[in-house]
Coordinates of C-alpha atoms in Angstrom, one line a residue:
M1 CA 19.1 51.7 55.9
L2 CA 15.8 52.1 57.8
F3 CA 17.0 55.0 60.0
F4 CA 19.4 56.4 57.4
A5 CA 16.6 56.8 54.8
F6 CA 14.3 58.5 57.3
Y7 CA 16.9 60.8 59.0
L8 CA 18.6 61.8 55.8
L9 CA 15.8 64.4 55.4
T10 CA 15.3 65.4 59.1
P11 CA 17.4 68.5 59.5
L12 CA 16.5 69.8 56.0
L13 CA 12.7 69.5 56.2
P14 CA 12.4 72.8 58.1
I15 CA 14.4 74.5 55.4
Y16 CA 12.4 72.8 52.7
L17 CA 9.0 73.8 54.2
D18 CA 10.2 77.4 54.6
A19 CA 11.6 77.6 51.1
Q20 CA 8.9 75.6 49.3
F21 CA 5.7 76.5 51.2
R22 CA 6.7 79.7 53.2
A23 CA 5.7 78.0 56.4
D24 CA 6.4 79.9 59.6
K25 CA 8.3 78.3 62.6
D26 CA 5.3 77.0 64.6
M27 CA 3.7 75.6 61.5
I28 CA 6.9 73.8 60.7
G29 CA 6.9 72.3 64.2
L30 CA 3.3 71.2 63.7
V31 CA 3.9 69.5 60.3
L32 CA 7.1 67.8 61.4
S33 CA 5.6 66.4 64.6
G34 CA 2.7 64.8 62.7
Y35 CA 4.7 61.6 62.0
V36 CA 5.5 61.3 65.7
V37 CA 1.8 61.2 66.5
A38 CA 1.2 58.4 63.9
T39 CA 4.2 56.5 65.2
F40 CA 3.1 56.9 68.8
L41 CA -0.4 55.5 67.9
V42 CA 0.9 52.4 65.9
R43 CA 3.7 51.3 68.1
P44 CA 1.7 49.7 71.0
F45 CA -0.1 47.5 68.4
S46 CA 3.2 46.8 66.7
G47 CA 4.6 45.2 69.8
F48 CA 1.5 43.0 70.2
I49 CA 1.6 41.9 66.5
V50 CA 5.3 41.2 66.6
D51 CA 4.9 39.0 69.7
S52 CA 1.8 37.2 68.2
F53 CA 2.7 36.5 64.6
D54 CA 5.7 35.5 62.4
R55 CA 8.2 38.3 63.1
K56 CA 10.1 38.1 59.7
K57 CA 6.8 38.4 57.7
V58 CA 5.7 41.3 59.9
L59 CA 9.1 43.0 59.4
M60 CA 9.1 42.6 55.6
L61 CA 5.5 43.8 55.2
C62 CA 6.1 46.9 57.4
F63 CA 9.4 47.7 55.7
F64 CA 7.8 47.5 52.2
F65 CA 5.2 50.1 53.2
F66 CA 7.9 52.3 54.8
F67 CA 9.7 52.3 51.5
L68 CA 6.6 53.2 49.5
C69 CA 5.8 56.3 51.6
F70 CA 8.9 58.1 50.2
C71 CA 7.1 58.4 46.9
G72 CA 4.7 60.7 48.6
Y73 CA 7.3 63.3 49.4
I74 CA 8.2 63.5 45.7
G75 CA 4.6 64.0 44.6
A76 CA 3.4 66.4 47.5
G77 CA 2.7 69.7 45.8
T78 CA 1.0 71.6 48.8
L79 CA 1.8 72.0 52.4
L80 CA -1.3 70.0 53.4
M81 CA -0.3 67.1 51.1
F82 CA 3.2 67.1 52.6
A83 CA 1.8 67.2 56.1
I84 CA -0.5 64.2 55.3
V85 CA 2.4 62.2 53.7
R86 CA 4.7 63.0 56.6
T87 CA 2.1 61.9 59.2
L88 CA 1.2 58.7 57.3
H89 CA 4.9 57.8 57.1
G90 CA 5.0 57.5 60.8
L91 CA 2.7 54.4 60.7
P92 CA 5.1 52.0 58.8
F93 CA 8.2 53.7 60.4
G94 CA 6.8 53.0 63.9
A95 CA 5.9 49.4 63.0
T96 CA 9.1 48.6 61.2
T97 CA 11.4 49.9 64.0
V98 CA 9.6 47.6 66.5
A99 CA 9.8 44.6 64.3
N100 CA 13.4 45.2 63.3
S101 CA 14.7 45.6 66.9
T102 CA 12.8 42.5 68.1
V103 CA 14.2 40.4 65.2
A104 CA 17.7 41.7 66.2
I105 CA 17.2 40.4 69.7
D106 CA 15.9 37.1 68.5
V107 CA 19.0 36.4 66.4
L108 CA 21.5 37.2 69.3
P109 CA 22.8 34.4 71.6
S110 CA 21.7 35.0 75.2
S111 CA 25.4 35.1 76.4
R112 CA 26.1 38.1 74.1
R113 CA 22.7 39.8 74.2
N114 CA 23.7 42.9 76.3
E115 CA 26.7 43.6 74.0
G116 CA 24.7 42.8 70.8
I117 CA 21.8 45.1 71.7
G118 CA 24.4 47.7 72.4
F119 CA 25.8 47.4 68.9
Y120 CA 22.3 47.3 67.4
G121 CA 21.5 50.5 69.3
L122 CA 24.7 52.0 67.9
S123 CA 23.6 51.2 64.3
N124 CA 20.3 53.1 64.9
N125 CA 22.1 56.1 66.6
L126 CA 24.9 56.1 64.0
A127 CA 22.4 56.3 61.2
M128 CA 20.5 59.1 63.0
A129 CA 23.8 61.0 63.2
I130 CA 25.5 60.3 59.9
A131 CA 22.3 60.6 57.7
P132 CA 21.6 64.3 58.5
S133 CA 25.3 65.1 57.8
A134 CA 25.1 63.3 54.5
G135 CA 21.8 65.0 53.7
I136 CA 23.1 68.5 54.4
Y137 CA 26.3 67.8 52.3
I138 CA 24.2 66.7 49.3
Y139 CA 21.8 69.7 49.7
N140 CA 24.7 72.2 49.9
A141 CA 26.3 70.6 46.8
T142 CA 23.2 70.4 44.7
D143 CA 20.4 72.6 46.2
N144 CA 18.0 69.9 45.0
F145 CA 15.4 68.6 47.5
P146 CA 13.8 66.1 45.0
L147 CA 17.2 64.4 44.7
L148 CA 17.3 63.9 48.4
F149 CA 13.8 62.3 48.3
W150 CA 14.9 59.9 45.6
I151 CA 18.0 58.9 47.5
S152 CA 15.9 58.2 50.6
L153 CA 13.6 56.1 48.5
I154 CA 16.4 54.0 47.0
I155 CA 18.1 53.5 50.4
A156 CA 14.8 52.4 51.9
F157 CA 14.4 49.9 49.1
I158 CA 17.9 48.5 49.8
G159 CA 16.9 48.1 53.4
F160 CA 13.8 46.2 52.5
I161 CA 15.7 43.8 50.3
T162 CA 18.2 43.3 53.2
S163 CA 15.4 42.4 55.6
T164 CA 14.4 39.5 53.3
T165 CA 17.8 37.8 54.0
V166 CA 17.4 37.6 57.8
R167 CA 17.3 34.1 59.2
L168 CA 15.4 33.6 62.4
P169 CA 15.5 30.7 64.8
N170 CA 12.2 28.8 65.1
R171 CA 10.0 30.1 67.9
Q172 CA 7.9 27.8 70.0
K173 CA 4.2 28.6 69.8
V174 CA 2.9 30.0 73.0
M175 CA 0.0 27.8 74.3
N176 CA -2.9 29.2 76.2
K177 CA -2.1 32.8 75.3
P178 CA -3.5 35.3 77.8
K179 CA -6.2 37.7 76.6
P180 CA -4.9 41.1 75.4
D181 CA -4.5 43.6 78.2
L182 CA -2.5 46.8 78.7
D183 CA 0.8 44.9 79.2
H184 CA 0.5 43.5 75.7
F185 CA 0.6 47.1 74.3
F186 CA 2.9 48.9 76.8
L187 CA 5.3 47.5 79.3
T188 CA 3.8 49.0 82.5
R189 CA 6.6 47.5 84.6
A190 CA 9.0 50.0 83.0
W191 CA 6.8 53.1 83.4
L192 CA 9.4 55.3 85.2
M193 CA 12.1 54.3 82.7
A194 CA 9.7 55.3 80.0
V195 CA 9.2 58.8 81.6
N196 CA 13.0 59.2 81.6
I197 CA 13.3 58.2 77.9
V198 CA 10.5 60.8 77.1
I199 CA 12.7 63.5 78.6
F200 CA 15.8 62.4 76.7
G201 CA 13.9 62.0 73.5
L202 CA 12.6 65.6 73.8
C203 CA 16.1 66.9 74.0
W204 CA 17.2 64.9 70.9
G205 CA 14.1 66.0 69.0
V206 CA 15.0 69.7 69.5
M207 CA 18.6 69.2 68.7
S208 CA 18.3 67.0 65.6
N209 CA 15.6 69.1 64.0
Y210 CA 16.7 72.6 64.7
V211 CA 20.5 72.4 64.8
A212 CA 20.9 73.6 61.2
I213 CA 18.7 76.7 61.6
Y214 CA 20.1 77.4 65.1
G215 CA 23.7 77.3 63.8
K216 CA 22.9 79.5 60.9
Q217 CA 20.7 82.1 62.6
E218 CA 22.3 82.3 66.1
L219 CA 25.9 81.4 65.5
G220 CA 26.5 82.4 61.9
I221 CA 27.7 78.9 61.0
T222 CA 26.4 78.2 57.5
D223 CA 28.4 75.1 56.6
G224 CA 29.2 73.5 60.0
T225 CA 26.1 71.4 60.5
G226 CA 27.5 68.5 58.5
I227 CA 30.6 68.6 60.6
F228 CA 28.5 68.8 63.8
F229 CA 26.7 65.5 62.9
A230 CA 30.0 63.9 61.8
I231 CA 31.5 64.6 65.2
L232 CA 28.3 63.4 66.9
S233 CA 28.7 60.1 65.0
C234 CA 32.3 59.8 66.1
G235 CA 31.1 60.2 69.7
L236 CA 28.5 57.5 69.3
V237 CA 31.1 55.0 67.8
L238 CA 33.6 55.8 70.5
S239 CA 31.1 55.3 73.3
R240 CA 30.2 51.9 72.0
L241 CA 33.8 50.8 71.6
T242 CA 34.7 52.0 75.1
G243 CA 31.4 50.8 76.7
R244 CA 31.1 47.3 75.3
K245 CA 33.0 45.6 78.2
A246 CA 30.7 47.2 80.8
L247 CA 27.6 46.0 78.8
R248 CA 29.1 42.5 78.6
K249 CA 29.6 42.5 82.4
D250 CA 25.9 43.7 82.8
K251 CA 26.9 47.1 84.3
L252 CA 23.9 48.8 82.7
T253 CA 23.2 51.3 85.4
L254 CA 26.8 52.5 85.4
N255 CA 26.9 52.8 81.6
C256 CA 23.7 54.7 81.6
A257 CA 24.8 57.1 84.4
Q258 CA 28.0 58.0 82.5
G259 CA 25.9 58.6 79.4
V260 CA 23.3 60.9 80.8
I261 CA 25.9 63.0 82.7
L262 CA 28.0 63.5 79.5
S263 CA 24.9 64.4 77.5
S264 CA 23.9 67.0 80.1
I265 CA 27.3 68.7 79.8
G266 CA 27.0 68.5 76.0
F267 CA 23.6 70.1 75.8
T268 CA 24.6 72.8 78.3
L269 CA 27.6 73.6 76.2
F270 CA 25.5 73.7 73.1
A271 CA 23.1 76.2 74.7
L272 CA 25.9 78.4 75.7
A273 CA 27.0 78.7 72.1
L274 CA 30.2 80.5 72.9
N275 CA 32.0 79.8 69.6
Q276 CA 32.5 77.2 67.0
W277 CA 34.8 75.1 69.2
T278 CA 32.2 74.7 72.0
Y279 CA 29.6 74.0 69.3
F280 CA 31.6 71.1 67.9
L281 CA 32.7 69.9 71.4
S282 CA 29.1 69.7 72.5
A283 CA 28.4 67.4 69.5
L284 CA 31.1 65.0 70.7
L285 CA 29.8 65.0 74.3
I286 CA 26.2 64.5 73.2
G287 CA 27.3 61.6 70.9
L288 CA 29.4 60.0 73.7
G289 CA 26.5 60.4 76.1
N290 CA 23.7 59.1 73.9
G291 CA 25.9 56.2 72.7
R292 CA 26.1 54.9 76.3
M293 CA 22.7 55.9 77.5
Y294 CA 20.3 54.5 74.8
P295 CA 21.7 51.0 74.5
A296 CA 21.8 50.7 78.3
F297 CA 18.2 51.7 78.5
L298 CA 17.2 49.3 75.7
N299 CA 18.8 46.5 77.6
M300 CA 17.0 47.6 80.8
F301 CA 13.6 47.5 79.1
I302 CA 14.4 44.0 77.8
K303 CA 15.5 42.8 81.2
V304 CA 12.2 43.9 83.0
A305 CA 10.1 42.1 80.4
R306 CA 9.3 38.4 80.0
N307 CA 10.7 36.5 76.9
D308 CA 7.2 36.6 75.3
Q309 CA 7.1 40.4 75.7
R310 CA 10.2 41.4 73.7
G311 CA 8.2 43.1 71.1
T312 CA 6.2 45.0 73.7
A313 CA 9.5 46.0 75.5
N314 CA 10.9 47.3 72.2
S315 CA 7.7 49.2 71.3
S316 CA 7.6 50.7 74.8
I317 CA 11.0 52.3 74.6
L318 CA 10.4 53.5 71.1
I319 CA 7.0 54.9 72.0
S320 CA 8.6 56.8 74.9
W321 CA 11.5 58.1 72.6
D322 CA 9.1 59.2 69.9
L323 CA 6.7 60.9 72.3
G324 CA 9.7 62.9 73.6
M325 CA 10.8 63.6 70.1
G326 CA 7.4 64.9 69.1
I327 CA 7.1 67.1 72.1
G328 CA 10.6 68.4 71.5
I329 CA 9.9 69.2 67.8
L330 CA 6.6 71.0 68.7
L331 CA 8.0 72.8 71.8
G332 CA 11.2 73.8 70.0
G333 CA 9.3 75.3 67.1
L334 CA 6.9 77.3 69.5
I335 CA 9.7 78.6 71.7
A336 CA 11.8 79.6 68.6
E337 CA 8.8 81.4 67.1
Y338 CA 7.8 83.4 70.1
I339 CA 11.2 83.8 71.9
S340 CA 14.3 82.5 70.1
F341 CA 16.2 79.4 69.2
S342 CA 18.7 80.2 71.9
A343 CA 15.8 80.0 74.5
A344 CA 14.7 76.7 72.9
F345 CA 18.1 75.1 73.5
W346 CA 18.4 76.5 77.1
V347 CA 15.1 74.7 77.8
T348 CA 16.6 71.6 76.2
A349 CA 19.6 71.8 78.4
G350 CA 17.4 72.2 81.5
M351 CA 15.3 69.2 80.5
Q352 CA 18.4 67.0 80.0
I353 CA 19.7 67.9 83.4
A354 CA 16.3 67.2 85.0
G355 CA 16.2 63.8 83.2
T356 CA 19.7 63.0 84.5
L357 CA 18.7 63.8 88.1
L358 CA 15.6 61.6 87.7
Y359 CA 17.7 58.7 86.5
L360 CA 20.5 59.1 89.2
L361 CA 18.0 59.6 92.1
F362 CA 15.2 57.2 91.2
T363 CA 15.1 55.4 87.8
R364 CA 18.2 53.2 88.3
Y365 CA 16.9 51.9 91.6
F366 CA 13.5 51.3 90.1
Y367 CA 15.1 49.2 87.4
L368 CA 17.2 47.1 89.8
K369 CA 14.1 46.2 91.9
R370 CA 12.1 45.1 88.8
K371 CA 14.6 43.4 86.5
L372 CA 13.9 39.7 86.0
A373 CA 16.5 36.9 86.4

């Protein structure tokens, strides 16, 4: 519900800003990247708060403010007001995602944690894939943006109610807590893994935010974006079903390697844009790749952190992903404005390949040296 409510609007906001406020491409990129800046600023503190206070109460409080922010989209009458609302929405979104994922880890038995985190990561990825498809379908059927804002508001409220039903095991109080330092706000032990996630987040940011306009302007596909995200979701589900055994056996680096290679092929095929078949095949490959890569990385972050740093580990991977997403949204808008959308996606394919090489040559060995027993 959390990710579905937020990403229901993602591919349509560039169209909305263009139609409602006549914003140009670089302005659209600037407005849409605002929430990432806010999310990026709040997440380090979120990890520290989640590790220091009652996690369920933190989750419920953050989720409630996340739900309230959707009211702002309905009332924003100017581009400036919309930009302010979108930016402010990043604060509770950033805090809620950290609290939610940390709570998910707490309720998992240690013997099934790798597999469980994999399925939790799937729920996030699946919502990020299905929601845009649903949003595009509703918009094409109704041509009504306020309706989409109301639907997101209602879904976020359902998510908030759901969060109140979570039962958490009792946590032992940590005695003689160390004074706050950098490691309480960002997991410095995982810095190279974070760099890798920034690169992959950049690629996802360009793809998820500009796929609708790219398909329409470059490929002449006016009604295929919903199908693109539906196929992407199928890839995510298939990757989890086929990769669960590897996660259970702790083969994280293998799972991740397979994922980043598949994603590289998918993004390259997407940039080639030969026809509709390659367009849809690229969606399947990107889904299969990210469905293996992201849960593996999430487990890797958890495994290089102490038990009392779970919130920090979660906030660190999310900070890295959102930083990449923000750069991708901004960079994609600038390249599209001054060159073309095709050029933006060729840059994306190049970055995905660079991230894959970084992982295969350096990051996986970095992780193996630093993971804790």
